[in-house]
Amino acid sequence: MKTFIIGISGVTNGGKTTLAKNLQKHLPNCSIICQDDFFKPESEIETDKNGFLQYDVLEALNMEKMMSAISSWKENARCSVVSTDWESAEEIAILIIEGFLLFNYNTRVYEPPDSPGYFDGHVWPMYLKHRQEMQDITWEVVYLDGTKSKEDLFLQVYEDLIQQLAKQKCLQLTA
């Protein structure tokens, strides 16, 4: 059995969960692990000099618990055959991990709005810090344009995933 793990990250309230759930609807044997499910209790979250709880830092998350959930998924992934060519079919399970690393500063608008100064004083600097850390890692990362519509982003990611699965011979594409 093969596993395929996808990471989705971006700005807080930028549509990561929406994209992940939409992909899950269209991909067989797909599970999601959301980083937001692993925040520490509020009493353990530090507050900055402006009184804002510091949720946009890794220290606000129980990463050991999240990594344990990922390991558990890898050990117990449920899957079924994914192919239209049954002679070469392989079993595959897909995991989407979505989290809070940030991008798309200029067009970020949502309700309710941030407290004055929060985004500029905390969220954006944390984004720049984490993005630089990601750029220093040798993983293949695809950056999405957050100004595109949800539908366009979904289609781009879905088509990329189908191509990757086909390359790995996990999915047989037919015309």
CSV table of N, CA and C in Angstrom, one decimal:
chain,number,residue,atom,x,y,z
A,1,MET,N,0.8,-1.2,0.0
A,1,MET,CA,0.0,0.0,0.0
A,1,MET,C,0.9,1.2,0.0
A,2,LYS,N,0.5,2.2,-0.8
A,2,LYS,CA,1.2,3.5,-0.9
A,2,LYS,C,0.4,4.5,-0.1
A,3,THR,N,1.2,5.5,0.4
A,3,THR,CA,0.5,6.7,1.1
A,3,THR,C,1.0,7.9,0.3
A,4,PHE,N,0.2,8.9,0.3
A,4,PHE,CA,0.5,10.1,-0.4
A,4,PHE,C,0.1,11.2,0.6
A,5,ILE,N,1.1,12.0,1.0
A,5,ILE,CA,0.8,13.1,2.0
A,5,ILE,C,1.0,14.5,1.3
A,6,ILE,N,0.0,15.3,1.5
A,6,ILE,CA,-0.1,16.6,0.9
A,6,ILE,C,-0.1,17.6,2.1
A,7,GLY,N,0.7,18.7,2.0
A,7,GLY,CA,0.6,19.8,2.9
A,7,GLY,C,0.1,21.0,2.3
A,8,ILE,N,-0.9,21.7,3.1
A,8,ILE,CA,-1.5,22.9,2.6
A,8,ILE,C,-1.3,23.9,3.7
A,9,SER,N,-0.6,25.1,3.4
A,9,SER,CA,-0.5,26.1,4.4
A,9,SER,C,-0.7,27.4,3.8
A,10,GLY,N,-1.0,28.4,4.7
A,10,GLY,CA,-1.2,29.8,4.2
A,10,GLY,C,-1.7,30.6,5.3
A,11,VAL,N,-2.1,31.8,5.0
A,11,VAL,CA,-2.5,32.8,5.9
A,11,VAL,C,-3.7,32.4,6.8
A,12,THR,N,-3.8,32.8,8.0
A,12,THR,CA,-4.9,32.5,8.9
A,12,THR,C,-6.2,33.0,8.2
A,13,ASN,N,-7.2,32.1,8.3
A,13,ASN,CA,-8.5,32.4,7.6
A,13,ASN,C,-8.3,32.6,6.1
A,14,GLY,N,-7.4,31.9,5.5
A,14,GLY,CA,-7.2,32.1,4.1
A,14,GLY,C,-7.8,31.1,3.2
A,15,GLY,N,-8.5,30.1,3.8
A,15,GLY,CA,-9.1,29.1,2.9
A,15,GLY,C,-8.5,27.7,2.9
A,16,LYS,N,-7.5,27.5,3.8
A,16,LYS,CA,-6.8,26.2,3.8
A,16,LYS,C,-7.8,25.0,4.0
A,17,THR,N,-8.6,25.2,5.0
A,17,THR,CA,-9.6,24.1,5.4
A,17,THR,C,-10.6,23.9,4.3
A,18,THR,N,-11.1,25.0,3.7
A,18,THR,CA,-12.0,24.9,2.6
A,18,THR,C,-11.4,24.1,1.5
A,19,LEU,N,-10.2,24.4,1.1
A,19,LEU,CA,-9.5,23.7,0.0
A,19,LEU,C,-9.3,22.2,0.4
A,20,ALA,N,-8.8,22.0,1.6
A,20,ALA,CA,-8.6,20.6,2.0
A,20,ALA,C,-9.9,19.8,2.0
A,21,LYS,N,-11.0,20.3,2.5
A,21,LYS,CA,-12.3,19.6,2.5
A,21,LYS,C,-12.8,19.4,1.0
A,22,ASN,N,-12.6,20.3,0.2
A,22,ASN,CA,-13.0,20.2,-1.2
A,22,ASN,C,-12.2,19.1,-1.9
A,23,LEU,N,-10.9,19.1,-1.7
A,23,LEU,CA,-10.1,18.0,-2.2
A,23,LEU,C,-10.5,16.6,-1.7
A,24,GLN,N,-10.8,16.6,-0.4
A,24,GLN,CA,-11.2,15.3,0.2
A,24,GLN,C,-12.5,14.8,-0.4
A,25,LYS,N,-13.4,15.7,-0.8
A,25,LYS,CA,-14.6,15.2,-1.5
A,25,LYS,C,-14.3,14.6,-2.8
A,26,HIS,N,-13.2,15.0,-3.5
A,26,HIS,CA,-12.9,14.5,-4.8
A,26,HIS,C,-11.9,13.5,-4.9
A,27,LEU,N,-11.1,13.2,-3.9
A,27,LEU,CA,-10.1,12.2,-3.9
A,27,LEU,C,-10.5,11.0,-3.1
A,28,PRO,N,-10.3,9.9,-3.6
A,28,PRO,CA,-10.7,8.6,-2.9
A,28,PRO,C,-9.7,8.4,-1.7
A,29,ASN,N,-10.2,7.8,-0.7
A,29,ASN,CA,-9.3,7.4,0.4
A,29,ASN,C,-8.5,8.6,1.0
A,30,CYS,N,-9.2,9.7,1.2
A,30,CYS,CA,-8.5,10.9,1.6
A,30,CYS,C,-8.9,11.3,3.0
A,31,SER,N,-7.9,11.5,3.9
A,31,SER,CA,-8.1,12.0,5.3
A,31,SER,C,-7.5,13.4,5.4
A,32,ILE,N,-7.9,14.1,6.4
A,32,ILE,CA,-7.4,15.4,6.7
A,32,ILE,C,-7.0,15.5,8.2
A,33,ILE,N,-5.8,16.1,8.4
A,33,ILE,CA,-5.4,16.4,9.8
A,33,ILE,C,-5.2,17.9,9.8
A,34,CYS,N,-5.9,18.6,10.6
A,34,CYS,CA,-5.8,20.1,10.7
A,34,CYS,C,-5.0,20.5,11.9
A,35,GLN,N,-4.0,21.3,11.6
A,35,GLN,CA,-3.1,21.8,12.7
A,35,GLN,C,-3.9,22.6,13.7
A,36,ASP,N,-4.9,23.2,13.4
A,36,ASP,CA,-5.7,24.0,14.3
A,36,ASP,C,-6.3,23.1,15.5
A,37,ASP,N,-6.4,21.8,15.2
A,37,ASP,CA,-6.9,20.9,16.2
A,37,ASP,C,-5.8,20.6,17.3
A,38,PHE,N,-4.6,21.1,17.1
A,38,PHE,CA,-3.6,20.8,18.1
A,38,PHE,C,-3.0,22.0,18.8
A,39,PHE,N,-3.9,23.1,18.9
A,39,PHE,CA,-3.5,24.2,19.7
A,39,PHE,C,-3.5,23.8,21.2
A,40,LYS,N,-2.5,24.4,21.9
A,40,LYS,CA,-2.5,24.1,23.4
A,40,LYS,C,-3.6,24.9,24.0
A,41,PRO,N,-4.0,24.6,25.2
A,41,PRO,CA,-5.0,25.4,25.9
A,41,PRO,C,-4.6,26.9,26.0
A,42,GLU,N,-5.6,27.7,26.0
A,42,GLU,CA,-5.4,29.2,26.0
A,42,GLU,C,-4.5,29.6,27.2
A,43,SER,N,-4.6,28.9,28.3
A,43,SER,CA,-3.8,29.2,29.5
A,43,SER,C,-2.3,29.0,29.2
A,44,GLU,N,-2.0,28.2,28.2
A,44,GLU,CA,-0.6,27.9,27.8
A,44,GLU,C,0.0,28.7,26.7
A,45,ILE,N,-0.9,29.6,26.1
A,45,ILE,CA,-0.5,30.4,25.0
A,45,ILE,C,0.1,31.7,25.5
A,46,GLU,N,1.3,32.1,25.0
A,46,GLU,CA,1.9,33.4,25.5
A,46,GLU,C,1.2,34.6,24.9
A,47,THR,N,1.3,35.7,25.6
A,47,THR,CA,0.7,37.0,25.2
A,47,THR,C,1.9,37.9,24.9
A,48,ASP,N,1.7,38.7,23.8
A,48,ASP,CA,2.8,39.6,23.4
A,48,ASP,C,2.6,40.9,24.2
A,49,LYS,N,3.4,41.9,23.9
A,49,LYS,CA,3.4,43.2,24.7
A,49,LYS,C,2.2,44.0,24.4
A,50,ASN,N,1.4,43.7,23.3
A,50,ASN,CA,0.2,44.3,23.0
A,50,ASN,C,-1.1,43.6,23.6
A,51,GLY,N,-0.8,42.5,24.3
A,51,GLY,CA,-1.9,41.8,24.9
A,51,GLY,C,-2.5,40.7,24.0
A,52,PHE,N,-1.9,40.5,22.8
A,52,PHE,CA,-2.5,39.5,21.8
A,52,PHE,C,-1.9,38.1,22.2
A,53,LEU,N,-2.8,37.1,22.2
A,53,LEU,CA,-2.4,35.7,22.4
A,53,LEU,C,-1.6,35.3,21.1
A,54,GLN,N,-0.5,34.7,21.3
A,54,GLN,CA,0.5,34.3,20.2
A,54,GLN,C,0.1,33.0,19.6
A,55,TYR,N,-1.0,32.9,18.8
A,55,TYR,CA,-1.4,31.7,18.2
A,55,TYR,C,-0.5,31.3,17.0
A,56,ASP,N,0.0,32.3,16.3
A,56,ASP,CA,0.7,32.1,15.0
A,56,ASP,C,2.2,31.8,15.2
A,57,VAL,N,2.5,31.0,16.2
A,57,VAL,CA,3.9,30.5,16.4
A,57,VAL,C,3.8,29.0,16.7
A,58,LEU,N,4.8,28.3,16.4
A,58,LEU,CA,4.8,26.8,16.6
A,58,LEU,C,4.6,26.5,18.1
A,59,GLU,N,5.1,27.3,19.0
A,59,GLU,CA,5.1,27.1,20.4
A,59,GLU,C,3.6,27.0,20.9
A,60,ALA,N,2.7,27.5,20.2
A,60,ALA,CA,1.3,27.5,20.6
A,60,ALA,C,0.6,26.2,20.2
A,61,LEU,N,1.4,25.3,19.6
A,61,LEU,CA,0.8,24.0,19.1
A,61,LEU,C,1.4,22.9,19.8
A,62,ASN,N,0.7,21.9,20.0
A,62,ASN,CA,1.2,20.6,20.6
A,62,ASN,C,1.6,19.8,19.4
A,63,MET,N,2.8,20.0,18.9
A,63,MET,CA,3.3,19.4,17.7
A,63,MET,C,3.6,17.9,17.9
A,64,GLU,N,4.0,17.5,19.1
A,64,GLU,CA,4.2,16.1,19.4
A,64,GLU,C,2.9,15.3,19.2
A,65,LYS,N,1.8,15.9,19.7
A,65,LYS,CA,0.5,15.3,19.5
A,65,LYS,C,0.1,15.2,18.0
A,66,MET,N,0.4,16.3,17.3
A,66,MET,CA,0.1,16.3,15.9
A,66,MET,C,0.9,15.2,15.1
A,67,MET,N,2.2,15.2,15.4
A,67,MET,CA,3.0,14.2,14.8
A,67,MET,C,2.6,12.8,15.1
A,68,SER,N,2.1,12.6,16.3
A,68,SER,CA,1.6,11.3,16.7
A,68,SER,C,0.4,10.9,15.9
A,69,ALA,N,-0.5,11.9,15.7
A,69,ALA,CA,-1.7,11.7,14.9
A,69,ALA,C,-1.3,11.3,13.4
A,70,ILE,N,-0.3,12.0,12.9
A,70,ILE,CA,0.2,11.6,11.6
A,70,ILE,C,0.8,10.2,11.5
A,71,SER,N,1.6,9.9,12.5
A,71,SER,CA,2.2,8.6,12.6
A,71,SER,C,1.1,7.5,12.7
A,72,SER,N,0.1,7.8,13.5
A,72,SER,CA,-1.0,6.8,13.6
A,72,SER,C,-1.8,6.7,12.3
A,73,TRP,N,-2.0,7.7,11.6
A,73,TRP,CA,-2.6,7.6,10.3
A,73,TRP,C,-1.8,6.8,9.4
A,74,LYS,N,-0.5,7.0,9.3
A,74,LYS,CA,0.4,6.2,8.5
A,74,LYS,C,0.4,4.7,8.8
A,75,GLU,N,0.3,4.4,10.1
A,75,GLU,CA,0.2,3.0,10.5
A,75,GLU,C,-1.1,2.4,10.2
A,76,ASN,N,-2.2,3.1,10.2
A,76,ASN,CA,-3.5,2.6,10.2
A,76,ASN,C,-4.3,3.1,9.0
A,77,ALA,N,-3.7,3.7,8.0
A,77,ALA,CA,-4.4,4.3,6.8
A,77,ALA,C,-5.3,3.2,6.2
A,78,ARG,N,-6.5,3.7,6.0
A,78,ARG,CA,-7.4,2.8,5.3
A,78,ARG,C,-7.4,3.2,3.8
A,79,CYS,N,-7.5,2.2,2.9
A,79,CYS,CA,-7.5,2.6,1.5
A,79,CYS,C,-8.2,1.5,0.7
A,80,SER,N,-8.5,1.8,-0.5
A,80,SER,CA,-9.0,0.8,-1.4
A,80,SER,C,-8.3,1.0,-2.7
A,81,VAL,N,-8.5,0.2,-3.7
A,81,VAL,CA,-7.9,0.2,-4.9
A,81,VAL,C,-8.3,1.5,-5.7
A,82,VAL,N,-7.3,2.2,-6.2
A,82,VAL,CA,-7.6,3.5,-6.9
A,82,VAL,C,-7.0,3.3,-8.3
A,83,SER,N,-7.8,2.9,-9.3
A,83,SER,CA,-7.4,2.8,-10.6
A,83,SER,C,-8.5,2.4,-11.5
A,84,THR,N,-8.4,2.7,-12.8
A,84,THR,CA,-9.4,2.2,-13.7
A,84,THR,C,-8.8,1.0,-14.5
A,85,ASP,N,-7.6,0.7,-14.3
A,85,ASP,CA,-6.9,-0.4,-14.9
A,85,ASP,C,-6.6,-1.4,-13.8
A,86,TRP,N,-7.5,-2.4,-13.6
A,86,TRP,CA,-7.4,-3.3,-12.5
A,86,TRP,C,-6.2,-4.2,-12.4
A,87,GLU,N,-5.6,-4.4,-13.6
A,87,GLU,CA,-4.4,-5.3,-13.6
A,87,GLU,C,-3.2,-4.6,-13.0
A,88,SER,N,-3.1,-3.2,-13.1
A,88,SER,CA,-2.0,-2.5,-12.6
A,88,SER,C,-2.4,-1.6,-11.4
A,89,ALA,N,-3.5,-1.9,-10.8
A,89,ALA,CA,-4.0,-1.1,-9.7
A,89,ALA,C,-3.2,-1.3,-8.5
A,90,GLU,N,-3.0,-0.2,-7.7
A,90,GLU,CA,-2.3,-0.2,-6.4
A,90,GLU,C,-3.2,0.4,-5.4
A,91,GLU,N,-3.0,0.0,-4.2
A,91,GLU,CA,-3.7,0.7,-3.1
A,91,GLU,C,-3.0,1.9,-2.7
A,92,ILE,N,-3.8,3.0,-2.4
A,92,ILE,CA,-3.2,4.2,-1.9
A,92,ILE,C,-4.1,4.9,-0.9
A,93,ALA,N,-3.5,5.5,0.1
A,93,ALA,CA,-4.3,6.3,1.0
A,93,ALA,C,-3.7,7.7,1.0
A,94,ILE,N,-4.5,8.7,1.0
A,94,ILE,CA,-4.1,10.1,0.9
A,94,ILE,C,-4.3,10.9,2.2
A,95,LEU,N,-3.3,11.6,2.7
A,95,LEU,CA,-3.5,12.4,3.8
A,95,LEU,C,-3.2,13.9,3.5
A,96,ILE,N,-4.1,14.8,3.8
A,96,ILE,CA,-3.9,16.2,3.7
A,96,ILE,C,-3.6,16.8,5.1
A,97,ILE,N,-2.5,17.4,5.2
A,97,ILE,CA,-2.2,18.1,6.5
A,97,ILE,C,-2.3,19.6,6.2
A,98,GLU,N,-3.2,20.3,6.9
A,98,GLU,CA,-3.3,21.7,6.6
A,98,GLU,C,-3.0,22.5,7.9
A,99,GLY,N,-2.3,23.6,7.7
A,99,GLY,CA,-1.8,24.4,8.9
A,99,GLY,C,-1.7,25.8,8.6
A,100,PHE,N,-1.2,26.6,9.6
A,100,PHE,CA,-1.3,28.0,9.6
A,100,PHE,C,-0.2,28.8,9.0
A,101,LEU,N,0.8,28.2,8.5
A,101,LEU,CA,1.9,29.1,7.9
A,101,LEU,C,1.3,30.0,6.8
A,102,LEU,N,1.8,31.2,6.8
A,102,LEU,CA,1.1,32.3,6.2
A,102,LEU,C,1.7,32.8,4.9
A,103,PHE,N,0.8,33.3,4.0
A,103,PHE,CA,1.1,34.1,2.8
A,103,PHE,C,-0.1,34.9,2.4
A,104,ASN,N,0.1,35.7,1.4
A,104,ASN,CA,-1.0,36.5,0.8
A,104,ASN,C,-1.4,37.7,1.7
A,105,TYR,N,-0.4,38.5,2.1
A,105,TYR,CA,-0.6,39.6,2.9
A,105,TYR,C,-1.5,40.7,2.4
A,106,ASN,N,-1.3,41.1,1.1
A,106,ASN,CA,-1.9,42.3,0.6
A,106,ASN,C,-3.4,42.2,0.4
A,107,THR,N,-3.9,41.0,0.2
A,107,THR,CA,-5.4,40.9,-0.1
A,107,THR,C,-6.2,40.2,1.0
A,108,ARG,N,-5.6,40.1,2.1
A,108,ARG,CA,-6.2,39.4,3.2
A,108,ARG,C,-7.4,40.2,3.8
A,109,VAL,N,-8.6,39.8,3.7
A,109,VAL,CA,-9.8,40.5,4.2
A,109,VAL,C,-10.7,39.4,4.7
A,110,TYR,N,-11.2,39.4,5.9
A,110,TYR,CA,-12.2,38.5,6.4
A,110,TYR,C,-12.9,39.1,7.6
A,111,GLU,N,-14.0,38.4,7.9
A,111,GLU,CA,-14.9,38.9,9.0
A,111,GLU,C,-14.8,37.8,10.1
A,112,PRO,N,-14.7,38.1,11.4
A,112,PRO,CA,-14.5,39.5,11.9
A,112,PRO,C,-13.0,39.9,11.6
A,113,PRO,N,-12.8,41.2,11.5
A,113,PRO,CA,-11.4,41.7,11.3
A,113,PRO,C,-10.6,41.5,12.5
A,114,ASP,N,-9.3,41.5,12.3
A,114,ASP,CA,-8.3,41.5,13.4
A,114,ASP,C,-8.4,42.7,14.3
A,115,SER,N,-8.0,42.6,15.5
A,115,SER,CA,-7.8,43.8,16.3
A,115,SER,C,-6.8,44.7,15.7
A,116,PRO,N,-6.9,46.0,15.8
A,116,PRO,CA,-5.9,46.9,15.2
A,116,PRO,C,-4.5,46.6,15.6
A,117,GLY,N,-3.6,46.5,14.6
A,117,GLY,CA,-2.2,46.2,14.8
A,117,GLY,C,-1.8,44.7,14.9
A,118,TYR,N,-2.8,43.8,15.0
A,118,TYR,CA,-2.5,42.4,15.2
A,118,TYR,C,-1.8,41.8,14.0
A,119,PHE,N,-2.4,42.1,12.8
A,119,PHE,CA,-1.8,41.5,11.6
A,119,PHE,C,-0.4,42.0,11.3
A,120,ASP,N,-0.3,43.3,11.3
A,120,ASP,CA,1.0,44.0,11.0
A,120,ASP,C,2.0,43.7,12.1
A,121,GLY,N,1.6,43.7,13.3
A,121,GLY,CA,2.5,43.5,14.4
A,121,GLY,C,2.9,42.1,14.8
A,122,HIS,N,2.0,41.1,14.4
A,122,HIS,CA,2.3,39.8,14.8
A,122,HIS,C,2.2,38.8,13.7
A,123,VAL,N,1.0,38.7,13.0
A,123,VAL,CA,0.8,37.7,12.0
A,123,VAL,C,1.8,37.8,10.9
A,124,TRP,N,1.9,39.0,10.3
A,124,TRP,CA,2.8,39.1,9.1
A,124,TRP,C,4.3,38.8,9.5
A,125,PRO,N,4.8,39.3,10.6
A,125,PRO,CA,6.2,39.0,10.9
A,125,PRO,C,6.4,37.5,11.1
A,126,MET,N,5.4,36.8,11.7
A,126,MET,CA,5.5,35.3,11.9
A,126,MET,C,5.5,34.6,10.6
A,127,TYR,N,4.6,35.1,9.6
A,127,TYR,CA,4.6,34.6,8.3
A,127,TYR,C,5.9,34.7,7.6
A,128,LEU,N,6.6,35.8,7.7
A,128,LEU,CA,7.9,36.0,7.0
A,128,LEU,C,8.9,35.1,7.6
A,129,LYS,N,8.9,34.9,9.0
A,129,LYS,CA,9.8,34.0,9.6
A,129,LYS,C,9.6,32.6,9.2
A,130,HIS,N,8.4,32.1,9.2
A,130,HIS,CA,8.1,30.7,8.8
A,130,HIS,C,8.3,30.5,7.4
A,131,ARG,N,7.9,31.4,6.5
A,131,ARG,CA,8.2,31.3,5.1
A,131,ARG,C,9.6,31.1,4.8
A,132,GLN,N,10.5,31.9,5.4
A,132,GLN,CA,11.9,31.8,5.2
A,132,GLN,C,12.4,30.4,5.7
A,133,GLU,N,11.9,29.9,6.8
A,133,GLU,CA,12.3,28.6,7.2
A,133,GLU,C,11.8,27.5,6.2
A,134,MET,N,10.7,27.7,5.6
A,134,MET,CA,10.2,26.8,4.5
A,134,MET,C,11.1,26.9,3.3
A,135,GLN,N,11.5,28.1,2.9
A,135,GLN,CA,12.4,28.2,1.7
A,135,GLN,C,13.8,27.6,2.0
A,136,ASP,N,14.2,27.5,3.2
A,136,ASP,CA,15.5,26.9,3.5
A,136,ASP,C,15.5,25.4,3.5
A,137,ILE,N,14.3,24.8,3.5
A,137,ILE,CA,14.1,23.4,3.4
A,137,ILE,C,14.1,22.9,2.0
A,138,THR,N,14.6,21.8,1.7
A,138,THR,CA,14.8,21.3,0.3
A,138,THR,C,13.5,20.6,-0.2
A,139,TRP,N,12.4,20.6,0.5
A,139,TRP,CA,11.2,20.0,0.0
A,139,TRP,C,10.7,20.7,-1.2
A,140,GLU,N,9.9,20.0,-2.1
A,140,GLU,CA,9.3,20.7,-3.2
A,140,GLU,C,8.0,21.4,-2.7
A,141,VAL,N,8.0,22.7,-2.7
A,141,VAL,CA,6.8,23.4,-2.2
A,141,VAL,C,6.3,24.2,-3.4
A,142,VAL,N,5.0,24.1,-3.6
A,142,VAL,CA,4.3,24.9,-4.6
A,142,VAL,C,3.5,26.0,-3.9
A,143,TYR,N,3.8,27.3,-4.3
A,143,TYR,CA,3.1,28.4,-3.7
A,143,TYR,C,1.9,28.8,-4.6
A,144,LEU,N,0.8,29.0,-3.9
A,144,LEU,CA,-0.4,29.3,-4.6
A,144,LEU,C,-0.7,30.8,-4.5
A,145,ASP,N,-1.3,31.4,-5.5
A,145,ASP,CA,-1.7,32.8,-5.5
A,145,ASP,C,-3.0,32.9,-4.8
A,146,GLY,N,-3.0,33.4,-3.6
A,146,GLY,CA,-4.2,33.6,-2.8
A,146,GLY,C,-5.2,34.6,-3.3
A,147,THR,N,-4.9,35.3,-4.4
A,147,THR,CA,-5.8,36.3,-5.0
A,147,THR,C,-6.8,35.6,-6.0
A,148,LYS,N,-6.5,34.3,-6.3
A,148,LYS,CA,-7.3,33.5,-7.2
A,148,LYS,C,-8.6,33.1,-6.5
A,149,SER,N,-9.6,32.7,-7.2
A,149,SER,CA,-10.8,32.2,-6.6
A,149,SER,C,-10.6,30.9,-6.0
A,150,LYS,N,-11.5,30.5,-5.0
A,150,LYS,CA,-11.4,29.2,-4.4
A,150,LYS,C,-11.5,28.1,-5.4
A,151,GLU,N,-12.3,28.3,-6.4
A,151,GLU,CA,-12.5,27.3,-7.5
A,151,GLU,C,-11.3,27.1,-8.3
A,152,ASP,N,-10.6,28.2,-8.7
A,152,ASP,CA,-9.4,28.1,-9.4
A,152,ASP,C,-8.3,27.5,-8.6
A,153,LEU,N,-8.2,27.8,-7.4
A,153,LEU,CA,-7.1,27.2,-6.5
A,153,LEU,C,-7.4,25.7,-6.4
A,154,PHE,N,-8.6,25.3,-6.2
A,154,PHE,CA,-9.0,23.9,-6.1
A,154,PHE,C,-8.6,23.2,-7.4
A,155,LEU,N,-9.0,23.7,-8.5
A,155,LEU,CA,-8.7,23.1,-9.8
A,155,LEU,C,-7.2,22.9,-10.0
A,156,GLN,N,-6.4,24.0,-9.6
A,156,GLN,CA,-4.9,23.9,-9.8
A,156,GLN,C,-4.4,22.8,-8.9
A,157,VAL,N,-4.8,22.8,-7.6
A,157,VAL,CA,-4.2,21.8,-6.7
A,157,VAL,C,-4.7,20.4,-7.1
A,158,TYR,N,-6.0,20.2,-7.4
A,158,TYR,CA,-6.5,18.9,-7.8
A,158,TYR,C,-5.8,18.4,-9.0
A,159,GLU,N,-5.6,19.2,-10.1
A,159,GLU,CA,-4.9,18.7,-11.3
A,159,GLU,C,-3.5,18.4,-11.0
A,160,ASP,N,-2.8,19.1,-10.1
A,160,ASP,CA,-1.4,18.8,-9.8
A,160,ASP,C,-1.4,17.5,-9.0
A,161,LEU,N,-2.3,17.2,-8.1
A,161,LEU,CA,-2.3,16.0,-7.4
A,161,LEU,C,-2.6,14.8,-8.3
A,162,ILE,N,-3.5,14.9,-9.2
A,162,ILE,CA,-3.8,13.8,-10.1
A,162,ILE,C,-2.6,13.5,-11.0
A,163,GLN,N,-1.9,14.5,-11.4
A,163,GLN,CA,-0.6,14.3,-12.2
A,163,GLN,C,0.4,13.6,-11.3
A,164,GLN,N,0.6,14.0,-10.1
A,164,GLN,CA,1.6,13.4,-9.2
A,164,GLN,C,1.2,12.0,-8.9
A,165,LEU,N,-0.1,11.7,-8.7
A,165,LEU,CA,-0.5,10.3,-8.4
A,165,LEU,C,-0.3,9.5,-9.7
A,166,ALA,N,-0.5,10.0,-10.8
A,166,ALA,CA,-0.3,9.3,-12.1
A,166,ALA,C,1.2,9.0,-12.3
A,167,LYS,N,2.0,9.9,-12.0
A,167,LYS,CA,3.5,9.7,-12.1
A,167,LYS,C,3.9,8.6,-11.2
A,168,GLN,N,3.3,8.5,-10.0
A,168,GLN,CA,3.7,7.4,-9.1
A,168,GLN,C,3.0,6.1,-9.4
A,169,LYS,N,2.2,6.1,-10.5
A,169,LYS,CA,1.5,4.9,-10.9
A,169,LYS,C,0.5,4.5,-9.8
A,170,CYS,N,0.0,5.5,-9.1
A,170,CYS,CA,-1.1,5.2,-8.1
A,170,CYS,C,-2.5,5.4,-8.7
A,171,LEU,N,-2.5,6.0,-9.8
A,171,LEU,CA,-3.8,6.3,-10.4
A,171,LEU,C,-3.7,6.2,-11.9
A,172,GLN,N,-4.5,5.5,-12.5
A,172,GLN,CA,-4.5,5.3,-13.9
A,172,GLN,C,-5.5,6.3,-14.5
A,173,LEU,N,-5.0,7.2,-15.4
A,173,LEU,CA,-5.9,8.2,-16.0
A,173,LEU,C,-6.4,7.7,-17.3
A,174,THR,N,-7.7,7.9,-17.6
A,174,THR,CA,-8.2,7.5,-18.9
A,174,THR,C,-8.9,8.7,-19.5
A,175,ALA,N,-8.9,8.7,-20.8
A,175,ALA,CA,-9.6,9.8,-21.5
A,175,ALA,C,-11.1,9.7,-21.6
